[in-house]
mmCIF file of C-alpha atoms in Angstrom:
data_model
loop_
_atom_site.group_PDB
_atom_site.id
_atom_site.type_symbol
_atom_site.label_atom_id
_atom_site.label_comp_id
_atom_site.label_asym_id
_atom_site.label_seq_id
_atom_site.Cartn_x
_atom_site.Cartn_y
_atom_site.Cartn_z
ATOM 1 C CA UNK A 1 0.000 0.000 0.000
ATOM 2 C CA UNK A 2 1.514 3.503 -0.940
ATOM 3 C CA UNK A 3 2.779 5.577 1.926
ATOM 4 C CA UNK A 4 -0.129 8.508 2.109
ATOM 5 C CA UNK A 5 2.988 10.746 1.987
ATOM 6 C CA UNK A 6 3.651 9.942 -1.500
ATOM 7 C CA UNK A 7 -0.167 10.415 -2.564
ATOM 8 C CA UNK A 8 -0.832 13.153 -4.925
ATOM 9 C CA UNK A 9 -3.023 15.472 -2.385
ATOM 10 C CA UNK A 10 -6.477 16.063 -3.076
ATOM 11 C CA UNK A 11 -7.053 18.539 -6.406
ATOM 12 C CA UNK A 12 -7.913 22.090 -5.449
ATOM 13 C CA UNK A 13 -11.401 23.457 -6.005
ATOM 14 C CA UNK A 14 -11.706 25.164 -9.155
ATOM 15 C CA UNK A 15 -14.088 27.199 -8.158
ATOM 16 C CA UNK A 16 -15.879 28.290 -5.130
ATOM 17 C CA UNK A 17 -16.890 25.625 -3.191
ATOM 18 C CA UNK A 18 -16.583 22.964 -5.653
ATOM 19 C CA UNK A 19 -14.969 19.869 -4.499
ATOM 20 C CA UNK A 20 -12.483 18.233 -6.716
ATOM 21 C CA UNK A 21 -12.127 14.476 -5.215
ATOM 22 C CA UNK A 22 -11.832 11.483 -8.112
ATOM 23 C CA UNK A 23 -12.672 8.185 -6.819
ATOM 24 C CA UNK A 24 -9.452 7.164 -7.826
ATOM 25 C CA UNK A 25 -8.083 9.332 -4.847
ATOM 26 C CA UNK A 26 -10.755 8.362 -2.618
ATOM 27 C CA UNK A 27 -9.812 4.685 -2.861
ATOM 28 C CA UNK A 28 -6.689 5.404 -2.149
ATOM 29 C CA UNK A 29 -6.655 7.560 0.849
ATOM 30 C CA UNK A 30 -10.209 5.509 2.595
ATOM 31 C CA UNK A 31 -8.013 2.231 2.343
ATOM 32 C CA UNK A 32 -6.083 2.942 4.984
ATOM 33 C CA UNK A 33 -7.956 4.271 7.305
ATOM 34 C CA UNK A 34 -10.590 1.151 6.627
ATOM 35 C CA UNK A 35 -7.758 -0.662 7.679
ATOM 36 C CA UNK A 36 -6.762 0.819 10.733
ATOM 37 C CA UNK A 37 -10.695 1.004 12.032
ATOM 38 C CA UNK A 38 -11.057 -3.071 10.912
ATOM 39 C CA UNK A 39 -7.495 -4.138 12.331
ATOM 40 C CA UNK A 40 -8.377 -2.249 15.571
ATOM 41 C CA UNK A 41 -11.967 -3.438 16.042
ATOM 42 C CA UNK A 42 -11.173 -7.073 15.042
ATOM 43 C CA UNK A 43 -8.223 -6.706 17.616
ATOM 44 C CA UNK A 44 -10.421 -5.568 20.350
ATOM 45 C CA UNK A 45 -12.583 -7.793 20.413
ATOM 46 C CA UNK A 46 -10.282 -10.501 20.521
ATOM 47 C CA UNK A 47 -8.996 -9.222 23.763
ATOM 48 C CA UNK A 48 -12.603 -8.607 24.948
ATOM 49 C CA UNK A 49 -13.950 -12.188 25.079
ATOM 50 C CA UNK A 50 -13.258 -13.174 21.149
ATOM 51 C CA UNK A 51 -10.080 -15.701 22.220
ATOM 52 C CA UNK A 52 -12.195 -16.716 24.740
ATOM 53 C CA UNK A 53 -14.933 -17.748 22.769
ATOM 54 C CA UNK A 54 -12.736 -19.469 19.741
ATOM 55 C CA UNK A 55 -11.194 -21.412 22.448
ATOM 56 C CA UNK A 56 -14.840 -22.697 23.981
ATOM 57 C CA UNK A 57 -15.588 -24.372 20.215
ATOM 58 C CA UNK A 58 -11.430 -25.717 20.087
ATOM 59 C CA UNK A 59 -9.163 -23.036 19.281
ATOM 60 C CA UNK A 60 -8.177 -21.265 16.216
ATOM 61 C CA UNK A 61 -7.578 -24.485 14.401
ATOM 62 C CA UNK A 62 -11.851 -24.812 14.610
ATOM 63 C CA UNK A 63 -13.055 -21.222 14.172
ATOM 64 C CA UNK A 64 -10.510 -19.492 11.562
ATOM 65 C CA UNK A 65 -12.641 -19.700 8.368
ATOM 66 C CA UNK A 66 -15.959 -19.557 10.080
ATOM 67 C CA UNK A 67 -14.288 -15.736 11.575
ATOM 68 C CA UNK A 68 -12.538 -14.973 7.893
ATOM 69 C CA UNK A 69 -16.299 -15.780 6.542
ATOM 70 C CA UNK A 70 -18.630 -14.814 9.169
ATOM 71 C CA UNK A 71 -20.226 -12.589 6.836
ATOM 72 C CA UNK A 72 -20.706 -15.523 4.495
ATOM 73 C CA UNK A 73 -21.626 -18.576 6.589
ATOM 74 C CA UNK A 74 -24.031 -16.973 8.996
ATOM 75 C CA UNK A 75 -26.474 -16.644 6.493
ATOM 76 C CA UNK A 76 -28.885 -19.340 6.460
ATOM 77 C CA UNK A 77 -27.419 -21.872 3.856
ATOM 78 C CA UNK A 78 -24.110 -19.361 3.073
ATOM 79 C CA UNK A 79 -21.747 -21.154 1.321
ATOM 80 C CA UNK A 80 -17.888 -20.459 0.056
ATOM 81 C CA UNK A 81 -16.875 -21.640 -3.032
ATOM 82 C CA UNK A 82 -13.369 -23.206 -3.509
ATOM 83 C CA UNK A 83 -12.200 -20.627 -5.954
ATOM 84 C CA UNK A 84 -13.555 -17.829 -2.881
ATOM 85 C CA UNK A 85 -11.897 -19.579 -0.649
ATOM 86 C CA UNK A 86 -8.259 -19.253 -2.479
ATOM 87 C CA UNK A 87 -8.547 -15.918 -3.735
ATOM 88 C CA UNK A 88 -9.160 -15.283 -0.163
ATOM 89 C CA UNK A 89 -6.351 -17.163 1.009
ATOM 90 C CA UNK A 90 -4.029 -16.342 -2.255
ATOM 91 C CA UNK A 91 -1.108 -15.807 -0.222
ATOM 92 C CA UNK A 92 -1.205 -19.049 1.631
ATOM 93 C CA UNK A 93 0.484 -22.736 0.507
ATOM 94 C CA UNK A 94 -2.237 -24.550 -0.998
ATOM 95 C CA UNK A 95 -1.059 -27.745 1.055
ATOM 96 C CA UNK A 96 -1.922 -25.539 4.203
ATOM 97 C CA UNK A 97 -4.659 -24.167 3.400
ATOM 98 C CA UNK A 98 -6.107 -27.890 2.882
ATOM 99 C CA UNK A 99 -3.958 -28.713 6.222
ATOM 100 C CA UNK A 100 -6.614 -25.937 7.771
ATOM 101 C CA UNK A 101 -9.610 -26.975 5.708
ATOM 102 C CA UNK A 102 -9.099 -30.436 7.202
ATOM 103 C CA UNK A 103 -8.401 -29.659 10.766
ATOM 104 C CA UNK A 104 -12.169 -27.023 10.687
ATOM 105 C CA UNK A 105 -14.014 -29.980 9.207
ATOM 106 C CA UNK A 106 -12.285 -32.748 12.221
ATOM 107 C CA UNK A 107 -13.876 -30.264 14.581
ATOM 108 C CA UNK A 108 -17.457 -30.574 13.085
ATOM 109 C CA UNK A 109 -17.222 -26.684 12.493
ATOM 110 C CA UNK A 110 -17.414 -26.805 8.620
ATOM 111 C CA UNK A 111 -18.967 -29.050 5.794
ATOM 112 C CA UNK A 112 -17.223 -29.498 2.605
ATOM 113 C CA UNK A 113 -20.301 -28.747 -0.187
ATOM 114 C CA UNK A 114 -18.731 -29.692 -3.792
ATOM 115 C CA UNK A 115 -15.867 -27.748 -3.926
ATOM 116 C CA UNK A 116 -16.349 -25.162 -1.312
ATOM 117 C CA UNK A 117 -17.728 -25.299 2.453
ATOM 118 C CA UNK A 118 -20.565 -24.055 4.806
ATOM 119 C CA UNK A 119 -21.172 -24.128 8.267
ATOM 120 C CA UNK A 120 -22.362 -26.875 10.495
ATOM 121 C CA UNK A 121 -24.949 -26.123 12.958
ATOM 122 C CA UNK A 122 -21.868 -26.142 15.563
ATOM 123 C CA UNK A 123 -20.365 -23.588 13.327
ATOM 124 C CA UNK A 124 -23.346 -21.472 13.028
ATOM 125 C CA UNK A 125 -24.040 -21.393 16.808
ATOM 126 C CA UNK A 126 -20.381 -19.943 17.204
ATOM 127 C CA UNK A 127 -21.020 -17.562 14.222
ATOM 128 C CA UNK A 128 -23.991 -16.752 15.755
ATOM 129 C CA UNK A 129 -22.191 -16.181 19.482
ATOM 130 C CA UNK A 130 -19.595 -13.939 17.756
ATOM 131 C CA UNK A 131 -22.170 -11.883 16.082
ATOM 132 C CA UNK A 132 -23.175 -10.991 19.722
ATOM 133 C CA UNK A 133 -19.975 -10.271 21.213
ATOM 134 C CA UNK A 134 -18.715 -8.276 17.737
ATOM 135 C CA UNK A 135 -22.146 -6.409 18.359
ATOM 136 C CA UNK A 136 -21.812 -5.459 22.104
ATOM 137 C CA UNK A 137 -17.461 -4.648 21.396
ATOM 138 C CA UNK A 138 -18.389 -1.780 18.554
ATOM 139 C CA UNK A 139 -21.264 -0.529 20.998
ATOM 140 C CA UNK A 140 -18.982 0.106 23.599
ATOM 141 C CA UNK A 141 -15.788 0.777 21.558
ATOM 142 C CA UNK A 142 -17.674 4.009 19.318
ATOM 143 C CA UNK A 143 -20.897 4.706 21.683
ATOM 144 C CA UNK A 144 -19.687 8.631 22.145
ATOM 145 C CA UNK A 145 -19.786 8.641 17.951
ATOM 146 C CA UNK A 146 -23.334 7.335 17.401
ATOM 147 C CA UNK A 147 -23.932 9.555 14.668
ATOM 148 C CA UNK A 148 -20.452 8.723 12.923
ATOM 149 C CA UNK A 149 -21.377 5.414 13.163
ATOM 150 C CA UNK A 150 -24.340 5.949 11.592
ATOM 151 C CA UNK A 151 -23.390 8.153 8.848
ATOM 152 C CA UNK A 152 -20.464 5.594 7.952
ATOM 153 C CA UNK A 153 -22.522 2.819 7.882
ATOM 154 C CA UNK A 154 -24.699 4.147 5.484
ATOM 155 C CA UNK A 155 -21.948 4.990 3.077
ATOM 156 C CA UNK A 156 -19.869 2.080 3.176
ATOM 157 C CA UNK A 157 -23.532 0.466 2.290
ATOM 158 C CA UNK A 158 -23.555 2.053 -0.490
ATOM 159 C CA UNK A 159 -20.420 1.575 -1.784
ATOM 160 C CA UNK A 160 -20.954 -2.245 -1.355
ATOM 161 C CA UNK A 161 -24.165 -1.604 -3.241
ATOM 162 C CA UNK A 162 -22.484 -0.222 -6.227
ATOM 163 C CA UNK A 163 -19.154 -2.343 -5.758
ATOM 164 C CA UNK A 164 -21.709 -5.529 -5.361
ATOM 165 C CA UNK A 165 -23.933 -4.407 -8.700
ATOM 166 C CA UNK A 166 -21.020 -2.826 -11.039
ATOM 167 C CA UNK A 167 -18.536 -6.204 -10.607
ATOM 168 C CA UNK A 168 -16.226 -3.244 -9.949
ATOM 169 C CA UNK A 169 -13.406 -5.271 -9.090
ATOM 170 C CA UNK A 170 -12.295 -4.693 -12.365
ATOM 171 C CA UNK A 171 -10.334 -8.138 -12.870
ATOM 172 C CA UNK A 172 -11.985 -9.855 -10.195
ATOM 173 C CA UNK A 173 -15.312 -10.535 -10.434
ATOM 174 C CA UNK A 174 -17.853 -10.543 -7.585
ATOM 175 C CA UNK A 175 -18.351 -14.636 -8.071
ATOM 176 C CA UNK A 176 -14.656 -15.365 -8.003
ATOM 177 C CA UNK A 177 -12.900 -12.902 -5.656
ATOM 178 C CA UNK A 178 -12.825 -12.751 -2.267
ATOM 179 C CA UNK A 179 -15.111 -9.782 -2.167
ATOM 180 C CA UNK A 180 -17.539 -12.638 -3.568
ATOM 181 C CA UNK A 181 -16.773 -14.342 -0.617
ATOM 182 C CA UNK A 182 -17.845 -12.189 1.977
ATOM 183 C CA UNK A 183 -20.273 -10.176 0.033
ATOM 184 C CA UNK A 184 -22.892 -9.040 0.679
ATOM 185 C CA UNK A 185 -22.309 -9.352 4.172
ATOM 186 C CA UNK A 186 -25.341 -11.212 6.538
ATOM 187 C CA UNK A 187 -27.214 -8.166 8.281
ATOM 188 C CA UNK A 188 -30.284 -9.202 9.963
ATOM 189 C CA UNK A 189 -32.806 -7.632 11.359
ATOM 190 C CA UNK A 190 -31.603 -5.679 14.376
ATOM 191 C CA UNK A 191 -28.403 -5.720 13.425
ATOM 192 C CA UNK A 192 -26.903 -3.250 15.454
ATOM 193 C CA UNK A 193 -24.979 -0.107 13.376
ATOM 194 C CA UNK A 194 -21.221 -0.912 14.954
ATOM 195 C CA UNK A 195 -21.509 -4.628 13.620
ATOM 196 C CA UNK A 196 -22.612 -3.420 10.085
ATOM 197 C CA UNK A 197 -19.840 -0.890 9.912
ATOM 198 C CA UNK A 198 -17.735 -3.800 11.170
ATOM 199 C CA UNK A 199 -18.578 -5.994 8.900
ATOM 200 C CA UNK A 200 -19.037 -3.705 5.706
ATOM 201 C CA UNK A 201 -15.290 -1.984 6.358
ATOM 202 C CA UNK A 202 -14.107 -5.862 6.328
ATOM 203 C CA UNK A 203 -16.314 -6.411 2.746
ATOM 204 C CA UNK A 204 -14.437 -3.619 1.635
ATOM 205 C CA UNK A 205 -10.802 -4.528 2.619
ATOM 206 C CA UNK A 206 -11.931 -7.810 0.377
ATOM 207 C CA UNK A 207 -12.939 -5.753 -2.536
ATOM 208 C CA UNK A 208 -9.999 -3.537 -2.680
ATOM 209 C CA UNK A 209 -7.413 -6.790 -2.151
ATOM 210 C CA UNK A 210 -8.536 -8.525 -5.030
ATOM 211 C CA UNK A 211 -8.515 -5.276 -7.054
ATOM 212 C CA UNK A 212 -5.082 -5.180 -5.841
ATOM 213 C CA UNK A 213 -4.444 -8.793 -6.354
ATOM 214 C CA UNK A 214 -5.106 -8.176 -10.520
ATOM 215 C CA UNK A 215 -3.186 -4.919 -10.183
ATOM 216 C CA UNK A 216 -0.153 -7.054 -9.709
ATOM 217 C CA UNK A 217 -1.161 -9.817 -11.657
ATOM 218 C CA UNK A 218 -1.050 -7.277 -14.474
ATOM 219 C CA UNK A 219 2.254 -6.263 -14.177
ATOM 220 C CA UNK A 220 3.645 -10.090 -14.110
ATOM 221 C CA UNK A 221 3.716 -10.858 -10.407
ATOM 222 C CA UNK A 222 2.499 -13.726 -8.306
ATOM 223 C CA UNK A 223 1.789 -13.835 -4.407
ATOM 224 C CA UNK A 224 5.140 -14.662 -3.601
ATOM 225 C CA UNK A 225 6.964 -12.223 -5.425
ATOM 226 C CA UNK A 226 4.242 -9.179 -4.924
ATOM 227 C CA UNK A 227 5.230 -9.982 -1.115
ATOM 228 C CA UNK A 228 8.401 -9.623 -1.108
ATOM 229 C CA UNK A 229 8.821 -5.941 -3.545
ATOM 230 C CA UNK A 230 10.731 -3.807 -1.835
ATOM 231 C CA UNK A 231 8.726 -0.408 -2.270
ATOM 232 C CA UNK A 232 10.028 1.766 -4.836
ATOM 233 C CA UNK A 233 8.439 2.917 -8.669
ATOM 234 C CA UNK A 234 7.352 -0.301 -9.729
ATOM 235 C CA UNK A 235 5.056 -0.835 -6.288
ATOM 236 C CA UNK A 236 3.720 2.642 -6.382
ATOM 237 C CA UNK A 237 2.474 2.029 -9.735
ATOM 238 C CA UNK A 238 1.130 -1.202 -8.884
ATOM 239 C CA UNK A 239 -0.497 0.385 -5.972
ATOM 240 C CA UNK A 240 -1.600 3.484 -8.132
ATOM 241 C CA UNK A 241 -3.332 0.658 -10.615
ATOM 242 C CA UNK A 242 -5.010 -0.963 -7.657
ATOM 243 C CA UNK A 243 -6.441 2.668 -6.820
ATOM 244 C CA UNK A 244 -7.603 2.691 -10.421
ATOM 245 C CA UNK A 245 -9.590 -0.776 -10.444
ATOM 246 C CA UNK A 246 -10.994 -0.241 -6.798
ATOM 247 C CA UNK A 247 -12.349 3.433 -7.409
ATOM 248 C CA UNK A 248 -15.552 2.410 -9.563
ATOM 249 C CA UNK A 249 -17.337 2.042 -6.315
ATOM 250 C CA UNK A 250 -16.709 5.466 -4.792
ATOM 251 C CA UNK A 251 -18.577 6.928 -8.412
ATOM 252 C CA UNK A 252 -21.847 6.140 -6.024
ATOM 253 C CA UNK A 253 -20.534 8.975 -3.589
ATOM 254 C CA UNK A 254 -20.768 12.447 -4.461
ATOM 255 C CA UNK A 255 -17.401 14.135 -4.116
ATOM 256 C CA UNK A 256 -18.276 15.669 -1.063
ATOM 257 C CA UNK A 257 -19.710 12.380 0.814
ATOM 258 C CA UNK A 258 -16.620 10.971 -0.235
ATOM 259 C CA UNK A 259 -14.614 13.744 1.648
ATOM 260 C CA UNK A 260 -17.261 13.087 4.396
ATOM 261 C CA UNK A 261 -16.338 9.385 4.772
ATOM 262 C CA UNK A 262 -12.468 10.043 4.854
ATOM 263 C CA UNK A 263 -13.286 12.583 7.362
ATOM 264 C CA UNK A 264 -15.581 10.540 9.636
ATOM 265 C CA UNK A 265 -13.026 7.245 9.027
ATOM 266 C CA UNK A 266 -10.060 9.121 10.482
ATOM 267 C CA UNK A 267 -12.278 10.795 13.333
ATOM 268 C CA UNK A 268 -13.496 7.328 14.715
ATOM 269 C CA UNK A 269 -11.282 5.739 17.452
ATOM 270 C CA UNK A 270 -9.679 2.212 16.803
#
């Protein structure tokens, strides 16, 4: 991911109070602070009672996809298909990741369906106990930003709405990628506004990886060497192109919702 130092900063209105904010930028400077909000959240509630729980249905060797794919397998019937489940897990040895398949379907946690998985009831009563806690940690982690919650979790909504209907991926389609594989995320009834903008942010962080997963496809990589690229031109363009192919989605946002969102993003705690 580019260092927002070397960003191009945002163009300057031309006019009045015209706002001047491409998508292009906007998917670029909302990645990382979608990041830092997920990352911080997810960590949280680890500490707050999410160990705990993984370890009451056997560890992280039982619960790790049903967490990656919560958004997935909770809905009634959700299943993953194989190729979701690699370009998920691109990065990984395909021996371990059937090493980890194996081990989540030993604990009765998952059930292989053709060539993907879903959850057992087991899996969904954990799913459905994680739900909870993720619920009550976002409560208490943004309840003096209410409003910011609920502003942001309308307009990361929408952009899964567009990203969702458009394909956007631009190389990775919605069926394939792992945006497919978490997307759209389970929201029932009640669902309370921290878990949806928990949940969306971590839809998103799916959508732009696989847009930058064909960025540097493109440009003649694989996982192992995109990993180890020392940053320098040929990463910032890669990154730049991943800006490119993950931007469609922000085209829902007018320029100055899109400002909003970066705003509100870097305001939240995490």
């Amino acid at each position: 991911m580019i260092d927002p130092s070397r960003r191009p900063v945002l163009d300057p209105a031309p006019s009045g109070d015209e706002i001047r904010f491409p998508p292009h930028q906007a998917a670029g400077l909302v990645a990382p602070a979608v990041d830092r909000l997920y990352r911080a959240a997810m960590a949280t509630a680890r500490a707050r009672g999410g160990a705990d729980l993984s370890r009451r249905y056997g560890g992280p060797a039982a619960t790790g996809y049903l967490i990656e794919f919560r958004t997935r397998l909770a809905v009634p019937g959700g299943t993953v298909s194989g190729a979701g489940l690699v370009a998920t897990t691109r990065h990984q040895d395909p021996a371990a990741r059937q090493r980890e398949m194996d081990k989540q379907v030993a604990h009765g946690m998952i059930q292989r369906v053709g060539d993907g998985f879903t959850a057992t009831d087991r899996g969904r009563s954990f799913l459905a106990d994680l739900y909870e806690l993720h619920g009550r940690v976002t409560a208490e982690l943004w309840s003096a930003h209410r409003s910011r919650v609920d502003r942001l979790a309308d307009l990361a909504g929408r952009l899964l709405t567009a990203a969702t209907g458009s394909g956007s991926t631009a190389g990775a389609t919605p069926l394939d990628g792992s945006f497919g594989a978490v997307a759209p995320p389970y929201e029932p009834d009640g669902t309370p506004p921290g878990l949806l903008l928990l949940n969306r942010l971590g839809a998103l962080r799916h959508h732009r990886a696989d847009a930058h997963a064909a960025a540097w496809t493109a440009a003649g990589h694989t996982p192992q060497s995109i990993t180890g690229l020392a940053p320098g031109p040929e990463l910032l363009a890669i990154d730049l192109e991943t800006d490119r192919r993950a931007a469609a989605p922000y085209g829902a946002l007018a320029p100055g919702e899109r400002l909003a969102l970066l705003a509100d993003l870097a305001a939240l705690p995490g």
